[in-house]
Every structure is written in C-alpha cells, then in structure tokens.
Amino acid sequence: MGSVSLPQRRAVLTGGLVATAAMMTGCSTKTESTAAPKAAAVVAATPSSSADAPPQTPRAVFDRLLEGNERWVAETLQRPNQNVDRRKSVAAEQKPYGVIVSCIDSRVPPELVFDTGVGDLFVIRTGGQVVAPVVTGSVEYGPLTAGSPLIVVLGHQSCGAVKASYKALKEGKPLGGNLQSIVEALRPAYEAVSKEKHADPVDAMIRVHTKLTSAALRSNASLAPLVKKRELAVVSAYYSLDTGRVEVLDGRPSAA
C-alpha cells in the first residue's frame, strides 16, 4: 500500500493494525436496465476550492466526490492528479482523502466515476462489495492510518454477484467454489427483501445490502469512535450504469 503518516489523533486506534488487501470473486457481465435514480435523490455538490488541496472533513470529501461524479456524468472530466509530478510526489508517502468499497464489476471504476487521480482514494473491490474480516481490515486502514475522513460503500445497478446470489438463495442451489461465500454474505439482504414485494427484487437487494454494509462499518469497534466524533462518515450509495450518476442512499455527512 505504500508508506503513510500516522496522525496523532489516530494514535490510540492504530496500535497493532496490520494493513491488508482483499480481492474476492465474481461479478457480472450482462446489463439489465433499471430505472435511473430520481434527480431529487442525488445531493448537489458544493464546488471545491482546488483539486490540489485535499479535503479534510467528511463533508468536504463528500462534496469533492459528488462534484467529480457530476463531471463524469456531464463528460467534463478534469482528471486531477494524473501526471508524472503527482506520481512522484506520492511515491514516498500517501494520504488518500477517501475510501471506496465497491464491486469488482468492470463497468464501475471508482477513480473514473468520481474523477479522481493518483493518491486520492483507497479503493477496495470485491464481488457485490461484500465485506469480510480481511476486507474490513483494508477499509480500516484508511481512517486509522491515513486519517481518511470518508468511506463510501458503492453498490451499482445490474450487479451480477447480487443477481446470482438472489437466484441461488431463492432456488436453494448453492454456487460452486468460493462463490458461495459471497452468497452467504448477501443472505441478510435477501431475507430483508423477501419479506416484501418489489418490482425488481434484485435491485432492491443491491440497495439493502449496500445500506447494511455501511451500517456495519459505522458500528465497527475501530471506526465507531471516529464516527461518533464526526471525524469519519460512512456513506452508502448506488451507481447507475445507465446514467453514470451516484445516488446517495444514507449516511450523508453534515455540513458542520
């Protein structure tokens, strides 16, 4: 992951933390169109002062990311921090301002979706953005060692991992190999969705799972103290393959 500084305010929490990395299995291939998120559900971003000045608070990071997503949607990308000078400047030390937990789906590249560059984000990608202990360790790495004040759990439209898990759970037919571990991780979302009728139960399951994951991270023993002090926010969001827009589901940080 590269070397990082240890902010004083993290000193108590960082003892014994081991940086981990996680790669898990499968996501999808075929796109199934669903309704694009309503405009009212998307929070307008406040323009940032400069791409060179990293945001320091949960809300400032939140606004920076949504502003980048608006550029992605409008095809007005700035591609900040994507040059040789930036590469060299972060070679010795990194301090990304955000952590993104997203799916491995090739159509959802967080650095592009939020128009960011080298050294801006810690990105953890697993099938269906499933979080297991080793993944949680990777998520904790940003806030606890680099002081990253925002975590975004990013679900997305037409997630193949969720679709396959929904089918496997509904039919009672386990998937092969380690894919079944993804199915089991998604079971709570499936059970929640199964209690009600949904026009698109798979899409509903994607959204519920994303919210459950962010809630679990918010209450994590290492992260909860930072959330309580408002030094860290955990946001759940949904990415539309059709529009490119990120819809905020819950956990948006306050302006204070």
PDB file of C-alpha atoms in Angstrom:
ATOM      1  CA  MET A   1       0.000   0.000   0.000  1.00  0.00           C
ATOM      2  CA  GLY A   2       2.957   2.331   0.392  1.00  0.00           C
ATOM      3  CA  SER A   3       4.019   4.266   3.457  1.00  0.00           C
ATOM      4  CA  VAL A   4       1.635   6.537   5.293  1.00  0.00           C
ATOM      5  CA  SER A   5       1.898   9.008   8.142  1.00  0.00           C
ATOM      6  CA  LEU A   6       0.288   8.321  11.482  1.00  0.00           C
ATOM      7  CA  PRO A   7      -1.818  11.326  12.602  1.00  0.00           C
ATOM      8  CA  GLN A   8      -1.713  11.961  16.326  1.00  0.00           C
ATOM      9  CA  ARG A   9      -5.467  11.770  16.659  1.00  0.00           C
ATOM     10  CA  ARG A  10      -5.333   8.173  15.429  1.00  0.00           C
ATOM     11  CA  ALA A  11      -2.535   7.049  17.756  1.00  0.00           C
ATOM     12  CA  VAL A  12      -4.711   5.126  20.206  1.00  0.00           C
ATOM     13  CA  LEU A  13      -6.652   3.355  17.483  1.00  0.00           C
ATOM     14  CA  THR A  14      -3.777   2.340  15.254  1.00  0.00           C
ATOM     15  CA  GLY A  15      -1.874   0.114  17.647  1.00  0.00           C
ATOM     16  CA  GLY A  16      -1.355  -3.308  16.156  1.00  0.00           C
ATOM     17  CA  LEU A  17      -3.233  -2.546  12.943  1.00  0.00           C
ATOM     18  CA  VAL A  18      -1.959  -4.586  10.037  1.00  0.00           C
ATOM     19  CA  ALA A  19      -2.615  -3.341   6.538  1.00  0.00           C
ATOM     20  CA  THR A  20      -4.484  -5.901   4.492  1.00  0.00           C
ATOM     21  CA  ALA A  21      -5.602  -6.189   0.934  1.00  0.00           C
ATOM     22  CA  ALA A  22      -8.580  -8.037  -0.426  1.00  0.00           C
ATOM     23  CA  MET A  23      -9.637  -9.408  -3.751  1.00  0.00           C
ATOM     24  CA  MET A  24     -12.715 -11.587  -3.973  1.00  0.00           C
ATOM     25  CA  THR A  25     -14.632 -13.314  -6.677  1.00  0.00           C
ATOM     26  CA  GLY A  26     -17.137 -12.567  -9.219  1.00  0.00           C
ATOM     27  CA  CYS A  27     -19.370 -10.019 -10.591  1.00  0.00           C
ATOM     28  CA  SER A  28     -21.301  -9.700 -13.693  1.00  0.00           C
ATOM     29  CA  THR A  29     -21.440  -9.482 -17.377  1.00  0.00           C
ATOM     30  CA  LYS A  30     -24.819  -8.590 -18.754  1.00  0.00           C
ATOM     31  CA  THR A  31     -26.505  -5.245 -18.074  1.00  0.00           C
ATOM     32  CA  GLU A  32     -30.168  -5.267 -17.128  1.00  0.00           C
ATOM     33  CA  SER A  33     -31.636  -1.806 -17.389  1.00  0.00           C
ATOM     34  CA  THR A  34     -33.444  -0.426 -14.373  1.00  0.00           C
ATOM     35  CA  ALA A  35     -34.969   2.948 -13.791  1.00  0.00           C
ATOM     36  CA  ALA A  36     -32.418   5.718 -13.376  1.00  0.00           C
ATOM     37  CA  PRO A  37     -32.289   7.312  -9.908  1.00  0.00           C
ATOM     38  CA  LYS A  38     -34.556  10.288  -9.427  1.00  0.00           C
ATOM     39  CA  ALA A  39     -32.798  13.618  -9.523  1.00  0.00           C
ATOM     40  CA  ALA A  40     -34.221  14.550  -6.141  1.00  0.00           C
ATOM     41  CA  ALA A  41     -32.369  11.638  -4.555  1.00  0.00           C
ATOM     42  CA  VAL A  42     -28.990  12.994  -5.594  1.00  0.00           C
ATOM     43  CA  VAL A  43     -27.329  15.569  -3.346  1.00  0.00           C
ATOM     44  CA  ALA A  44     -25.908  18.576  -5.135  1.00  0.00           C
ATOM     45  CA  ALA A  45     -22.192  19.019  -4.565  1.00  0.00           C
ATOM     46  CA  THR A  46     -20.592  22.201  -3.345  1.00  0.00           C
ATOM     47  CA  PRO A  47     -17.735  23.251  -5.677  1.00  0.00           C
ATOM     48  CA  SER A  48     -14.337  22.514  -4.182  1.00  0.00           C
ATOM     49  CA  SER A  49     -11.684  25.171  -3.954  1.00  0.00           C
ATOM     50  CA  SER A  50      -8.909  23.262  -5.676  1.00  0.00           C
ATOM     51  CA  ALA A  51      -8.170  19.731  -6.824  1.00  0.00           C
ATOM     52  CA  ASP A  52      -4.670  20.220  -5.394  1.00  0.00           C
ATOM     53  CA  ALA A  53      -5.907  20.929  -1.866  1.00  0.00           C
ATOM     54  CA  PRO A  54      -7.126  17.643  -0.363  1.00  0.00           C
ATOM     55  CA  PRO A  55     -10.404  17.953   1.588  1.00  0.00           C
ATOM     56  CA  GLN A  56     -10.019  17.441   5.331  1.00  0.00           C
ATOM     57  CA  THR A  57     -13.529  16.768   6.665  1.00  0.00           C
ATOM     58  CA  PRO A  58     -16.163  14.123   5.891  1.00  0.00           C
ATOM     59  CA  ARG A  59     -18.450  16.695   4.255  1.00  0.00           C
ATOM     60  CA  ALA A  60     -15.633  18.251   2.232  1.00  0.00           C
ATOM     61  CA  VAL A  61     -14.644  14.838   0.863  1.00  0.00           C
ATOM     62  CA  PHE A  62     -18.295  14.023   0.208  1.00  0.00           C
ATOM     63  CA  ASP A  63     -18.722  17.223  -1.799  1.00  0.00           C
ATOM     64  CA  ARG A  64     -15.475  16.663  -3.687  1.00  0.00           C
ATOM     65  CA  LEU A  65     -16.557  13.184  -4.766  1.00  0.00           C
ATOM     66  CA  LEU A  66     -20.041  14.250  -5.836  1.00  0.00           C
ATOM     67  CA  GLU A  67     -18.588  17.154  -7.753  1.00  0.00           C
ATOM     68  CA  GLY A  68     -16.323  14.699  -9.574  1.00  0.00           C
ATOM     69  CA  ASN A  69     -19.274  12.455 -10.314  1.00  0.00           C
ATOM     70  CA  GLU A  70     -21.153  15.379 -11.828  1.00  0.00           C
ATOM     71  CA  ARG A  71     -18.197  15.894 -14.177  1.00  0.00           C
ATOM     72  CA  TRP A  72     -18.281  12.189 -15.069  1.00  0.00           C
ATOM     73  CA  VAL A  73     -21.978  12.426 -15.919  1.00  0.00           C
ATOM     74  CA  ALA A  74     -21.554  15.646 -17.908  1.00  0.00           C
ATOM     75  CA  GLU A  75     -18.380  14.476 -19.719  1.00  0.00           C
ATOM     76  CA  THR A  76     -16.385  17.416 -18.373  1.00  0.00           C
ATOM     77  CA  LEU A  77     -13.647  15.439 -16.645  1.00  0.00           C
ATOM     78  CA  GLN A  78     -10.713  17.307 -15.130  1.00  0.00           C
ATOM     79  CA  ARG A  79      -8.613  14.186 -14.490  1.00  0.00           C
ATOM     80  CA  PRO A  80      -6.856  15.721 -11.472  1.00  0.00           C
ATOM     81  CA  ASN A  81      -3.599  14.316 -10.110  1.00  0.00           C
ATOM     82  CA  GLN A  82      -2.964  12.175 -13.159  1.00  0.00           C
ATOM     83  CA  ASN A  83       0.515  13.233 -14.225  1.00  0.00           C
ATOM     84  CA  VAL A  84       4.167  12.458 -13.606  1.00  0.00           C
ATOM     85  CA  ASP A  85       4.571  15.134 -10.948  1.00  0.00           C
ATOM     86  CA  ARG A  86       1.715  13.673  -8.916  1.00  0.00           C
ATOM     87  CA  ARG A  87       3.096  10.166  -9.273  1.00  0.00           C
ATOM     88  CA  LYS A  88       6.458  11.301  -7.953  1.00  0.00           C
ATOM     89  CA  SER A  89       5.005  13.413  -5.134  1.00  0.00           C
ATOM     90  CA  VAL A  90       3.134  10.471  -3.586  1.00  0.00           C
ATOM     91  CA  ALA A  91       5.842   7.861  -4.177  1.00  0.00           C
ATOM     92  CA  ALA A  92       7.297   8.252  -0.682  1.00  0.00           C
ATOM     93  CA  GLU A  93       4.058   8.855   1.212  1.00  0.00           C
ATOM     94  CA  GLN A  94       0.329   8.642   0.570  1.00  0.00           C
ATOM     95  CA  LYS A  95      -2.628  10.149   2.368  1.00  0.00           C
ATOM     96  CA  PRO A  96      -5.806   9.484   0.373  1.00  0.00           C
ATOM     97  CA  TYR A  97      -8.802  11.521   1.467  1.00  0.00           C
ATOM     98  CA  GLY A  98     -11.416   8.840   0.823  1.00  0.00           C
ATOM     99  CA  VAL A  99     -12.091   5.105   0.961  1.00  0.00           C
ATOM    100  CA  ILE A 100     -14.363   3.461  -1.602  1.00  0.00           C
ATOM    101  CA  VAL A 101     -15.761  -0.029  -1.049  1.00  0.00           C
ATOM    102  CA  SER A 102     -17.182  -1.156  -4.362  1.00  0.00           C
ATOM    103  CA  CYS A 103     -17.878  -4.129  -6.596  1.00  0.00           C
ATOM    104  CA  ILE A 104     -15.281  -5.686  -8.912  1.00  0.00           C
ATOM    105  CA  ASP A 105     -17.585  -5.000 -11.872  1.00  0.00           C
ATOM    106  CA  SER A 106     -15.516  -3.612 -14.755  1.00  0.00           C
ATOM    107  CA  ARG A 107     -18.177  -1.010 -15.514  1.00  0.00           C
ATOM    108  CA  VAL A 108     -17.816   0.712 -12.133  1.00  0.00           C
ATOM    109  CA  PRO A 109     -14.265   2.127 -11.838  1.00  0.00           C
ATOM    110  CA  PRO A 110     -14.394   4.417  -8.759  1.00  0.00           C
ATOM    111  CA  GLU A 111     -11.455   6.601  -9.809  1.00  0.00           C
ATOM    112  CA  LEU A 112     -13.296   7.465 -13.034  1.00  0.00           C
ATOM    113  CA  VAL A 113     -16.781   7.628 -11.531  1.00  0.00           C
ATOM    114  CA  PHE A 114     -15.557  10.300  -9.088  1.00  0.00           C
ATOM    115  CA  ASP A 115     -12.982  11.890 -11.443  1.00  0.00           C
ATOM    116  CA  THR A 116     -10.044  11.466  -9.078  1.00  0.00           C
ATOM    117  CA  GLY A 117      -6.367  10.718  -9.533  1.00  0.00           C
ATOM    118  CA  VAL A 118      -3.272   9.023  -8.140  1.00  0.00           C
ATOM    119  CA  GLY A 119      -3.111   9.059  -4.344  1.00  0.00           C
ATOM    120  CA  ASP A 120      -6.669  10.365  -3.850  1.00  0.00           C
ATOM    121  CA  LEU A 121      -8.553   7.197  -2.881  1.00  0.00           C
ATOM    122  CA  PHE A 122      -8.133   3.858  -1.186  1.00  0.00           C
ATOM    123  CA  VAL A 123     -10.264   1.504  -3.304  1.00  0.00           C
ATOM    124  CA  ILE A 124     -11.358  -1.929  -2.082  1.00  0.00           C
ATOM    125  CA  ARG A 125     -13.279  -4.007  -4.622  1.00  0.00           C
ATOM    126  CA  THR A 126     -14.990  -7.350  -4.039  1.00  0.00           C
ATOM    127  CA  GLY A 127     -17.830  -9.232  -5.689  1.00  0.00           C
ATOM    128  CA  GLY A 128     -21.035  -7.457  -4.663  1.00  0.00           C
ATOM    129  CA  GLN A 129     -18.957  -5.168  -2.394  1.00  0.00           C
ATOM    130  CA  VAL A 130     -19.067  -7.943   0.189  1.00  0.00           C
ATOM    131  CA  VAL A 131     -17.128  -7.143   3.375  1.00  0.00           C
ATOM    132  CA  ALA A 132     -15.392  -9.982   5.265  1.00  0.00           C
ATOM    133  CA  PRO A 133     -12.796  -9.594   8.069  1.00  0.00           C
ATOM    134  CA  VAL A 134      -9.819  -9.194   5.749  1.00  0.00           C
ATOM    135  CA  VAL A 135     -11.751  -6.609   3.738  1.00  0.00           C
ATOM    136  CA  THR A 136     -12.763  -4.768   6.895  1.00  0.00           C
ATOM    137  CA  GLY A 137      -9.081  -4.528   7.788  1.00  0.00           C
ATOM    138  CA  SER A 138      -8.415  -2.902   4.435  1.00  0.00           C
ATOM    139  CA  VAL A 139     -11.277  -0.451   4.997  1.00  0.00           C
ATOM    140  CA  GLU A 140      -9.966   0.425   8.473  1.00  0.00           C
ATOM    141  CA  TYR A 141      -6.529   1.133   7.034  1.00  0.00           C
ATOM    142  CA  GLY A 142      -7.581   4.459   5.514  1.00  0.00           C
ATOM    143  CA  PRO A 143      -9.230   6.132   8.520  1.00  0.00           C
ATOM    144  CA  LEU A 144      -6.906   4.669  11.141  1.00  0.00           C
ATOM    145  CA  THR A 145      -3.536   5.224   9.493  1.00  0.00           C
ATOM    146  CA  ALA A 146      -4.019   7.942   6.887  1.00  0.00           C
ATOM    147  CA  GLY A 147      -6.830   9.893   8.535  1.00  0.00           C
ATOM    148  CA  SER A 148      -9.214   9.403   5.578  1.00  0.00           C
ATOM    149  CA  PRO A 149     -12.446  11.010   6.834  1.00  0.00           C
ATOM    150  CA  LEU A 150     -14.954   9.362   4.477  1.00  0.00           C
ATOM    151  CA  ILE A 151     -15.897   5.806   3.488  1.00  0.00           C
ATOM    152  CA  VAL A 152     -18.309   5.246   0.602  1.00  0.00           C
ATOM    153  CA  VAL A 153     -19.913   1.830   0.118  1.00  0.00           C
ATOM    154  CA  LEU A 154     -20.888   1.881  -3.545  1.00  0.00           C
ATOM    155  CA  GLY A 155     -23.459  -0.572  -4.868  1.00  0.00           C
ATOM    156  CA  HIS A 156     -24.476  -0.497  -8.513  1.00  0.00           C
ATOM    157  CA  GLN A 157     -27.218  -1.254 -10.991  1.00  0.00           C
ATOM    158  CA  SER A 158     -27.350  -4.758 -12.501  1.00  0.00           C
ATOM    159  CA  CYS A 159     -24.857  -6.333 -10.108  1.00  0.00           C
ATOM    160  CA  GLY A 160     -24.183  -9.878 -11.322  1.00  0.00           C
ATOM    161  CA  ALA A 161     -22.990 -11.060  -7.908  1.00  0.00           C
ATOM    162  CA  VAL A 162     -26.235  -9.994  -6.270  1.00  0.00           C
ATOM    163  CA  LYS A 163     -28.338 -11.396  -9.111  1.00  0.00           C
ATOM    164  CA  ALA A 164     -26.618 -14.790  -8.920  1.00  0.00           C
ATOM    165  CA  SER A 165     -26.888 -14.823  -5.120  1.00  0.00           C
ATOM    166  CA  TYR A 166     -30.577 -13.939  -5.213  1.00  0.00           C
ATOM    167  CA  LYS A 167     -31.245 -16.804  -7.626  1.00  0.00           C
ATOM    168  CA  ALA A 168     -29.157 -19.275  -5.609  1.00  0.00           C
ATOM    169  CA  LEU A 169     -30.904 -18.385  -2.350  1.00  0.00           C
ATOM    170  CA  LYS A 170     -34.372 -18.386  -3.876  1.00  0.00           C
ATOM    171  CA  GLU A 171     -33.894 -21.779  -5.534  1.00  0.00           C
ATOM    172  CA  GLY A 172     -31.823 -23.281  -2.719  1.00  0.00           C
ATOM    173  CA  LYS A 173     -28.995 -24.181  -5.090  1.00  0.00           C
ATOM    174  CA  PRO A 174     -25.513 -23.259  -3.766  1.00  0.00           C
ATOM    175  CA  LEU A 175     -22.978 -21.786  -6.154  1.00  0.00           C
ATOM    176  CA  GLY A 176     -19.704 -23.581  -6.813  1.00  0.00           C
ATOM    177  CA  GLY A 177     -16.376 -22.994  -5.123  1.00  0.00           C
ATOM    178  CA  ASN A 178     -15.846 -19.867  -3.075  1.00  0.00           C
ATOM    179  CA  LEU A 179     -18.690 -18.094  -4.820  1.00  0.00           C
ATOM    180  CA  GLN A 180     -20.958 -19.488  -2.128  1.00  0.00           C
ATOM    181  CA  SER A 181     -19.183 -17.293   0.438  1.00  0.00           C
ATOM    182  CA  ILE A 182     -20.497 -14.259  -1.448  1.00  0.00           C
ATOM    183  CA  VAL A 183     -23.980 -15.766  -1.437  1.00  0.00           C
ATOM    184  CA  GLU A 184     -23.887 -16.222   2.333  1.00  0.00           C
ATOM    185  CA  ALA A 185     -22.652 -12.683   2.867  1.00  0.00           C
ATOM    186  CA  LEU A 186     -25.625 -11.436   0.863  1.00  0.00           C
ATOM    187  CA  ARG A 187     -28.170 -13.600   2.703  1.00  0.00           C
ATOM    188  CA  PRO A 188     -29.237 -10.865   5.185  1.00  0.00           C
ATOM    189  CA  ALA A 189     -30.146  -8.554   2.309  1.00  0.00           C
ATOM    190  CA  TYR A 190     -32.023 -11.359   0.545  1.00  0.00           C
ATOM    191  CA  GLU A 191     -34.006 -12.150   3.684  1.00  0.00           C
ATOM    192  CA  ALA A 192     -34.883  -8.493   4.180  1.00  0.00           C
ATOM    193  CA  VAL A 193     -36.068  -8.126   0.587  1.00  0.00           C
ATOM    194  CA  SER A 194     -38.040 -11.394   0.675  1.00  0.00           C
ATOM    195  CA  LYS A 195     -40.340 -10.011   3.375  1.00  0.00           C
ATOM    196  CA  GLU A 196     -41.891  -7.518   0.959  1.00  0.00           C
ATOM    197  CA  LYS A 197     -42.925  -7.348  -2.678  1.00  0.00           C
ATOM    198  CA  HIS A 198     -40.617  -5.454  -5.020  1.00  0.00           C
ATOM    199  CA  ALA A 199     -40.973  -4.653  -8.714  1.00  0.00           C
ATOM    200  CA  ASP A 200     -37.291  -5.509  -9.060  1.00  0.00           C
ATOM    201  CA  PRO A 201     -36.189  -7.632  -6.080  1.00  0.00           C
ATOM    202  CA  VAL A 202     -32.583  -7.878  -7.272  1.00  0.00           C
ATOM    203  CA  ASP A 203     -32.225  -4.104  -7.445  1.00  0.00           C
ATOM    204  CA  ALA A 204     -33.880  -3.806  -4.053  1.00  0.00           C
ATOM    205  CA  MET A 205     -31.417  -6.368  -2.697  1.00  0.00           C
ATOM    206  CA  ILE A 206     -28.473  -4.358  -4.060  1.00  0.00           C
ATOM    207  CA  ARG A 207     -29.675  -1.256  -2.237  1.00  0.00           C
ATOM    208  CA  VAL A 208     -30.453  -3.061   1.027  1.00  0.00           C
ATOM    209  CA  HIS A 209     -27.089  -4.839   1.020  1.00  0.00           C
ATOM    210  CA  THR A 210     -25.273  -1.548   0.436  1.00  0.00           C
ATOM    211  CA  LYS A 211     -27.059   0.053   3.380  1.00  0.00           C
ATOM    212  CA  LEU A 212     -26.432  -2.948   5.638  1.00  0.00           C
ATOM    213  CA  THR A 213     -22.736  -2.911   4.769  1.00  0.00           C
ATOM    214  CA  SER A 214     -22.336   0.776   5.540  1.00  0.00           C
ATOM    215  CA  ALA A 215     -24.252   0.353   8.805  1.00  0.00           C
ATOM    216  CA  ALA A 216     -21.934  -2.494   9.826  1.00  0.00           C
ATOM    217  CA  LEU A 217     -18.860  -0.372   9.129  1.00  0.00           C
ATOM    218  CA  ARG A 218     -20.368   2.548  11.034  1.00  0.00           C
ATOM    219  CA  SER A 219     -20.726   0.359  14.133  1.00  0.00           C
ATOM    220  CA  ASN A 220     -17.324  -1.311  13.706  1.00  0.00           C
ATOM    221  CA  ALA A 221     -15.393  -1.261  17.006  1.00  0.00           C
ATOM    222  CA  SER A 222     -12.432   0.607  15.488  1.00  0.00           C
ATOM    223  CA  LEU A 223     -14.416   3.027  13.329  1.00  0.00           C
ATOM    224  CA  ALA A 224     -17.395   3.823  15.587  1.00  0.00           C
ATOM    225  CA  PRO A 225     -15.435   6.194  17.887  1.00  0.00           C
ATOM    226  CA  LEU A 226     -14.397   8.278  14.863  1.00  0.00           C
ATOM    227  CA  VAL A 227     -17.969   8.316  13.556  1.00  0.00           C
ATOM    228  CA  LYS A 228     -19.232   9.437  16.965  1.00  0.00           C
ATOM    229  CA  LYS A 229     -16.763  12.339  16.987  1.00  0.00           C
ATOM    230  CA  ARG A 230     -17.775  13.183  13.388  1.00  0.00           C
ATOM    231  CA  GLU A 231     -14.212  12.725  12.232  1.00  0.00           C
ATOM    232  CA  LEU A 232     -15.414   9.950   9.936  1.00  0.00           C
ATOM    233  CA  ALA A 233     -18.594   9.366   7.937  1.00  0.00           C
ATOM    234  CA  VAL A 234     -19.714   6.169   6.212  1.00  0.00           C
ATOM    235  CA  VAL A 235     -21.991   6.738   3.230  1.00  0.00           C
ATOM    236  CA  SER A 236     -23.944   4.167   1.231  1.00  0.00           C
ATOM    237  CA  ALA A 237     -24.501   4.987  -2.428  1.00  0.00           C
ATOM    238  CA  TYR A 238     -25.824   3.464  -5.641  1.00  0.00           C
ATOM    239  CA  TYR A 239     -24.286   3.862  -9.088  1.00  0.00           C
ATOM    240  CA  SER A 240     -26.462   3.836 -12.209  1.00  0.00           C
ATOM    241  CA  LEU A 241     -24.838   2.162 -15.211  1.00  0.00           C
ATOM    242  CA  ASP A 242     -27.382   3.912 -17.444  1.00  0.00           C
ATOM    243  CA  THR A 243     -26.675   7.476 -16.350  1.00  0.00           C
ATOM    244  CA  GLY A 244     -23.295   7.318 -14.601  1.00  0.00           C
ATOM    245  CA  ARG A 245     -24.798   9.123 -11.636  1.00  0.00           C
ATOM    246  CA  VAL A 246     -24.177   8.261  -7.987  1.00  0.00           C
ATOM    247  CA  GLU A 247     -27.284   8.324  -5.801  1.00  0.00           C
ATOM    248  CA  VAL A 248     -26.745   8.741  -2.064  1.00  0.00           C
ATOM    249  CA  LEU A 249     -28.746   6.199  -0.066  1.00  0.00           C
ATOM    250  CA  ASP A 250     -27.880   7.130   3.508  1.00  0.00           C
ATOM    251  CA  GLY A 251     -25.184   8.399   5.840  1.00  0.00           C
ATOM    252  CA  ARG A 252     -24.531  11.745   4.159  1.00  0.00           C
ATOM    253  CA  PRO A 253     -22.288  13.809   6.457  1.00  0.00           C
ATOM    254  CA  SER A 254     -23.500  17.071   7.917  1.00  0.00           C
ATOM    255  CA  ALA A 255     -22.062  20.387   6.803  1.00  0.00           C
ATOM    256  CA  ALA A 256     -20.738  21.054  10.307  1.00  0.00           C
TER     257      ALA A 256
END
